[in-house]
Amino acid sequence: MRKLLLFSAMVVAAGLAPAAAASAAPSIQAGPTAQQLLAKTTGCNQISNGKYKTDEETGRTIAVCDAGNAVFWKADMDVDCDGQPTPRCNKDTDPWFQDGTAYPRSDGKALIADQTPYIVVPSISGTWNFEKSGLKGAGSCAVIYNNKVLYTVIGDTGPKDIIGEASYATAKSLGINPDPANGGVDSGVTYICFKNSKVTPTEDHGKATSVGEGLAAKWVG
């Protein structure tokens, strides 16, 4: 607040119009910090019936946890390049590429993985039914890595026994290698998804951010 008051005084001294002052002011992040969000994930009220793998060859070590108006899990990040083909995401760059996503853009077409930050939830199984936990396609989620928060949507579903995956755009925005063949990170990623939420249009990252920041602020309290 002191810095803002000093800035206002400088504006007046310089004789700038109020409109010019407003345009010169830097934007301020409205959502909670990474530390505030992570403080809500220190314990786990497990709601998954068992645990998930992070990769096909690993053991089941990842639980899905309930936390009031949100659920969360802590895992790795594999890179999902599924959706509309682009120079970065296609059958040549990604050995597992599929040209569709479980949840589409507002125009009915698949999401574009290197443009839209989205996460992948495990397909419904006996381990966990994400829909019964209040999550759905285009739902709002916060992804935290290396002290950075990125707001995303639920954009795709993955294998029934693996958790910890997000789009090329999500990885890149968080400073993680986004290469679908050899990128991602082995651990240190926290996924927080807010119950009964939806971002419209799904592909609008600005909207995902504003919705996510508001929900995160209420959740942190």
Tab-separated table of C-alpha atoms in Angstrom:
chain	number	residue	atom	x	y	z
A	1	MET	CA	0.000	0.000	0.000
A	2	ARG	CA	2.856	2.368	0.826
A	3	LYS	CA	4.335	1.826	-2.630
A	4	LEU	CA	0.995	2.600	-4.260
A	5	LEU	CA	0.667	5.836	-2.264
A	6	LEU	CA	4.182	6.865	-3.255
A	7	PHE	CA	3.394	6.071	-6.872
A	8	SER	CA	0.229	8.209	-6.705
A	9	ALA	CA	2.209	11.099	-5.237
A	10	MET	CA	4.744	10.841	-8.056
A	11	VAL	CA	1.919	10.864	-10.604
A	12	VAL	CA	0.429	14.024	-9.121
A	13	ALA	CA	3.830	15.694	-8.984
A	14	ALA	CA	4.435	14.860	-12.612
A	15	GLY	CA	1.062	16.293	-13.578
A	16	LEU	CA	-0.161	13.076	-15.207
A	17	ALA	CA	-3.881	12.630	-15.799
A	18	PRO	CA	-5.638	9.907	-13.740
A	19	ALA	CA	-6.223	7.816	-16.887
A	20	ALA	CA	-2.530	7.887	-17.702
A	21	ALA	CA	-1.679	6.870	-14.155
A	22	ALA	CA	-4.028	3.910	-14.341
A	23	SER	CA	-2.499	2.653	-17.562
A	24	ALA	CA	1.014	2.993	-16.149
A	25	ALA	CA	0.302	1.008	-12.966
A	26	PRO	CA	1.474	-2.623	-13.042
A	27	SER	CA	-1.116	-5.381	-12.786
A	28	ILE	CA	-1.458	-7.034	-9.388
A	29	GLN	CA	-2.030	-10.779	-9.026
A	30	ALA	CA	-5.412	-11.254	-7.400
A	31	GLY	CA	-5.056	-14.865	-6.336
A	32	PRO	CA	-3.334	-16.429	-3.318
A	33	THR	CA	0.383	-17.171	-3.349
A	34	ALA	CA	1.791	-20.630	-3.918
A	35	GLN	CA	2.645	-20.828	-0.216
A	36	GLN	CA	-0.927	-19.989	0.815
A	37	LEU	CA	-2.331	-22.669	-1.453
A	38	LEU	CA	0.213	-25.301	-0.458
A	39	ALA	CA	-0.519	-24.627	3.217
A	40	LYS	CA	-3.996	-26.065	2.594
A	41	THR	CA	-2.509	-29.310	1.242
A	42	THR	CA	-0.282	-30.363	4.129
A	43	GLY	CA	-2.595	-33.173	5.220
A	44	CYS	CA	-4.636	-35.625	3.166
A	45	ASN	CA	-8.226	-36.693	3.738
A	46	GLN	CA	-8.018	-39.464	1.156
A	47	ILE	CA	-11.083	-39.907	-1.027
A	48	SER	CA	-9.626	-42.194	-3.683
A	49	ASN	CA	-10.187	-45.900	-3.155
A	50	GLY	CA	-6.507	-46.717	-3.147
A	51	LYS	CA	-3.734	-44.839	-4.904
A	52	TYR	CA	-2.522	-44.053	-8.408
A	53	LYS	CA	0.684	-44.596	-10.347
A	54	THR	CA	2.595	-41.649	-11.792
A	55	ASP	CA	3.746	-43.768	-14.747
A	56	GLU	CA	3.020	-47.233	-16.085
A	57	GLU	CA	6.150	-48.715	-14.522
A	58	THR	CA	5.826	-47.151	-11.050
A	59	GLY	CA	3.982	-48.301	-7.945
A	60	ARG	CA	0.744	-46.855	-6.628
A	61	THR	CA	1.785	-43.979	-4.372
A	62	ILE	CA	-0.490	-41.005	-5.176
A	63	ALA	CA	-3.715	-40.383	-3.253
A	64	VAL	CA	-6.508	-37.982	-4.158
A	65	CYS	CA	-7.399	-35.833	-1.168
A	66	ASP	CA	-10.526	-33.912	-0.198
A	67	ALA	CA	-10.126	-30.371	1.109
A	68	GLY	CA	-13.526	-28.777	1.513
A	69	ASN	CA	-14.403	-26.965	-1.702
A	70	ALA	CA	-11.510	-28.541	-3.578
A	71	VAL	CA	-9.679	-31.812	-4.132
A	72	PHE	CA	-5.947	-32.145	-4.677
A	73	TRP	CA	-3.142	-34.536	-5.441
A	74	LYS	CA	0.645	-34.257	-5.533
A	75	ALA	CA	2.362	-36.023	-8.387
A	76	ASP	CA	4.624	-35.692	-11.393
A	77	MET	CA	3.734	-34.069	-14.702
A	78	ASP	CA	3.590	-35.973	-17.954
A	79	VAL	CA	2.972	-33.837	-21.044
A	80	ASP	CA	-0.305	-34.255	-22.944
A	81	CYS	CA	-0.193	-33.057	-26.547
A	82	ASP	CA	-3.621	-34.399	-27.524
A	83	GLY	CA	-6.108	-32.241	-29.398
A	84	GLN	CA	-5.962	-30.338	-32.639
A	85	PRO	CA	-2.664	-31.028	-34.450
A	86	THR	CA	-0.089	-28.232	-34.482
A	87	PRO	CA	3.608	-28.065	-35.417
A	88	ARG	CA	4.439	-28.837	-31.758
A	89	CYS	CA	1.751	-31.436	-31.104
A	90	ASN	CA	1.147	-34.086	-33.738
A	91	LYS	CA	1.711	-37.781	-34.441
A	92	ASP	CA	5.347	-37.122	-35.375
A	93	THR	CA	6.294	-35.200	-32.226
A	94	ASP	CA	4.204	-37.286	-29.837
A	95	PRO	CA	4.270	-41.119	-30.054
A	96	TRP	CA	0.959	-41.273	-28.125
A	97	PHE	CA	-0.795	-38.431	-29.955
A	98	GLN	CA	-4.584	-38.437	-30.304
A	99	ASP	CA	-6.434	-35.728	-32.207
A	100	GLY	CA	-9.243	-35.399	-29.666
A	101	THR	CA	-9.731	-34.265	-26.072
A	102	ALA	CA	-12.443	-35.399	-23.692
A	103	TYR	CA	-13.730	-31.840	-23.365
A	104	PRO	CA	-13.885	-29.485	-26.367
A	105	ARG	CA	-13.472	-25.802	-27.038
A	106	SER	CA	-16.514	-23.556	-27.265
A	107	ASP	CA	-16.635	-24.182	-31.033
A	108	GLY	CA	-16.990	-27.926	-30.473
A	109	LYS	CA	-13.480	-28.718	-31.709
A	110	ALA	CA	-10.793	-30.371	-29.613
A	111	LEU	CA	-8.586	-28.258	-27.389
A	112	ILE	CA	-5.172	-27.139	-28.641
A	113	ALA	CA	-2.599	-28.494	-26.195
A	114	ASP	CA	0.146	-25.994	-26.939
A	115	GLN	CA	-2.245	-23.063	-26.554
A	116	THR	CA	-4.614	-23.945	-23.707
A	117	PRO	CA	-3.329	-24.768	-20.233
A	118	TYR	CA	-5.353	-27.795	-19.164
A	119	ILE	CA	-4.883	-30.789	-16.907
A	120	VAL	CA	-5.794	-34.444	-17.342
A	121	VAL	CA	-7.800	-36.388	-14.766
A	122	PRO	CA	-7.863	-40.202	-14.606
A	123	SER	CA	-10.815	-41.810	-16.350
A	124	ILE	CA	-13.574	-42.921	-13.995
A	125	SER	CA	-12.799	-46.211	-12.286
A	126	GLY	CA	-13.147	-48.030	-8.995
A	127	THR	CA	-10.187	-46.046	-7.721
A	128	TRP	CA	-11.866	-42.662	-8.092
A	129	ASN	CA	-14.853	-41.100	-9.826
A	130	PHE	CA	-13.917	-37.450	-10.272
A	131	GLU	CA	-17.492	-36.503	-11.177
A	132	LYS	CA	-18.773	-37.743	-7.810
A	133	SER	CA	-16.202	-35.443	-6.202
A	134	GLY	CA	-17.785	-32.425	-7.891
A	135	LEU	CA	-15.313	-32.128	-10.768
A	136	LYS	CA	-16.242	-31.907	-14.436
A	137	GLY	CA	-14.940	-30.945	-17.826
A	138	ALA	CA	-13.779	-27.302	-18.002
A	139	GLY	CA	-13.618	-27.237	-14.211
A	140	SER	CA	-11.193	-24.782	-12.633
A	141	CYS	CA	-7.839	-26.006	-11.279
A	142	ALA	CA	-4.648	-24.483	-9.910
A	143	VAL	CA	-1.339	-26.168	-10.718
A	144	ILE	CA	1.666	-25.329	-8.557
A	145	TYR	CA	5.300	-26.029	-9.377
A	146	ASN	CA	8.513	-24.415	-8.203
A	147	ASN	CA	6.638	-21.704	-6.293
A	148	LYS	CA	4.579	-20.703	-9.352
A	149	VAL	CA	0.775	-20.911	-9.656
A	150	LEU	CA	-0.985	-21.473	-12.980
A	151	TYR	CA	-4.766	-21.598	-13.344
A	152	THR	CA	-6.043	-24.173	-15.797
A	153	VAL	CA	-9.107	-26.185	-16.760
A	154	ILE	CA	-9.883	-29.885	-16.772
A	155	GLY	CA	-9.445	-30.624	-20.458
A	156	ASP	CA	-8.910	-34.336	-20.927
A	157	THR	CA	-9.124	-37.744	-19.286
A	158	GLY	CA	-6.328	-40.290	-19.134
A	159	PRO	CA	-5.601	-43.866	-18.081
A	160	LYS	CA	-7.631	-45.248	-15.185
A	161	ASP	CA	-4.611	-46.047	-13.016
A	162	ILE	CA	-2.262	-43.095	-13.712
A	163	ILE	CA	-2.399	-39.526	-12.411
A	164	GLY	CA	-0.227	-36.447	-13.017
A	165	GLU	CA	-0.570	-35.091	-16.547
A	166	ALA	CA	-1.158	-31.716	-18.157
A	167	SER	CA	-1.028	-30.026	-21.536
A	168	TYR	CA	2.019	-28.728	-23.386
A	169	ALA	CA	0.925	-25.169	-22.585
A	170	THR	CA	0.654	-25.950	-18.872
A	171	ALA	CA	4.145	-27.416	-18.718
A	172	LYS	CA	5.702	-24.574	-20.698
A	173	SER	CA	4.007	-21.904	-18.569
A	174	LEU	CA	5.394	-23.500	-15.396
A	175	GLY	CA	8.932	-23.749	-16.733
A	176	ILE	CA	8.746	-27.521	-17.277
A	177	ASN	CA	10.130	-29.108	-20.452
A	178	PRO	CA	6.970	-29.401	-22.622
A	179	ASP	CA	8.329	-31.956	-25.107
A	180	PRO	CA	5.656	-34.690	-25.268
A	181	ALA	CA	8.219	-37.419	-25.938
A	182	ASN	CA	10.814	-36.687	-23.247
A	183	GLY	CA	9.594	-33.684	-21.255
A	184	GLY	CA	7.679	-33.325	-18.014
A	185	VAL	CA	9.001	-33.610	-14.472
A	186	ASP	CA	9.200	-36.563	-12.068
A	187	SER	CA	7.715	-34.920	-8.954
A	188	GLY	CA	6.927	-31.688	-7.157
A	189	VAL	CA	3.649	-30.752	-8.857
A	190	THR	CA	0.482	-30.026	-6.870
A	191	TYR	CA	-2.895	-30.099	-8.603
A	192	ILE	CA	-5.840	-28.380	-6.873
A	193	CYS	CA	-9.267	-28.585	-8.537
A	194	PHE	CA	-12.266	-26.644	-7.300
A	195	LYS	CA	-15.580	-28.435	-6.919
A	196	ASN	CA	-18.660	-27.471	-8.934
A	197	SER	CA	-16.726	-24.975	-11.049
A	198	LYS	CA	-16.645	-24.303	-14.761
A	199	VAL	CA	-14.691	-21.970	-17.044
A	200	THR	CA	-16.496	-20.608	-20.102
A	201	PRO	CA	-15.206	-20.546	-22.766
A	202	THR	CA	-12.957	-23.468	-21.924
A	203	GLU	CA	-10.090	-22.260	-24.105
A	204	ASP	CA	-9.964	-18.725	-22.649
A	205	HIS	CA	-6.945	-18.708	-20.339
A	206	GLY	CA	-7.722	-15.198	-19.116
A	207	LYS	CA	-11.105	-16.438	-17.953
A	208	ALA	CA	-9.534	-19.533	-16.411
A	209	THR	CA	-7.201	-17.283	-14.459
A	210	SER	CA	-9.868	-14.894	-13.185
A	211	VAL	CA	-12.239	-17.720	-12.208
A	212	GLY	CA	-9.436	-19.705	-10.597
A	213	GLU	CA	-8.084	-16.762	-8.621
A	214	GLY	CA	-11.535	-16.045	-7.206
A	215	LEU	CA	-12.153	-19.652	-6.192
A	216	ALA	CA	-8.671	-20.018	-4.756
A	217	ALA	CA	-9.082	-16.887	-2.644
A	218	LYS	CA	-12.348	-18.221	-1.176
A	219	TRP	CA	-10.791	-21.624	-0.554
A	220	VAL	CA	-7.782	-20.172	1.251
A	221	GLY	CA	-10.147	-17.962	3.244
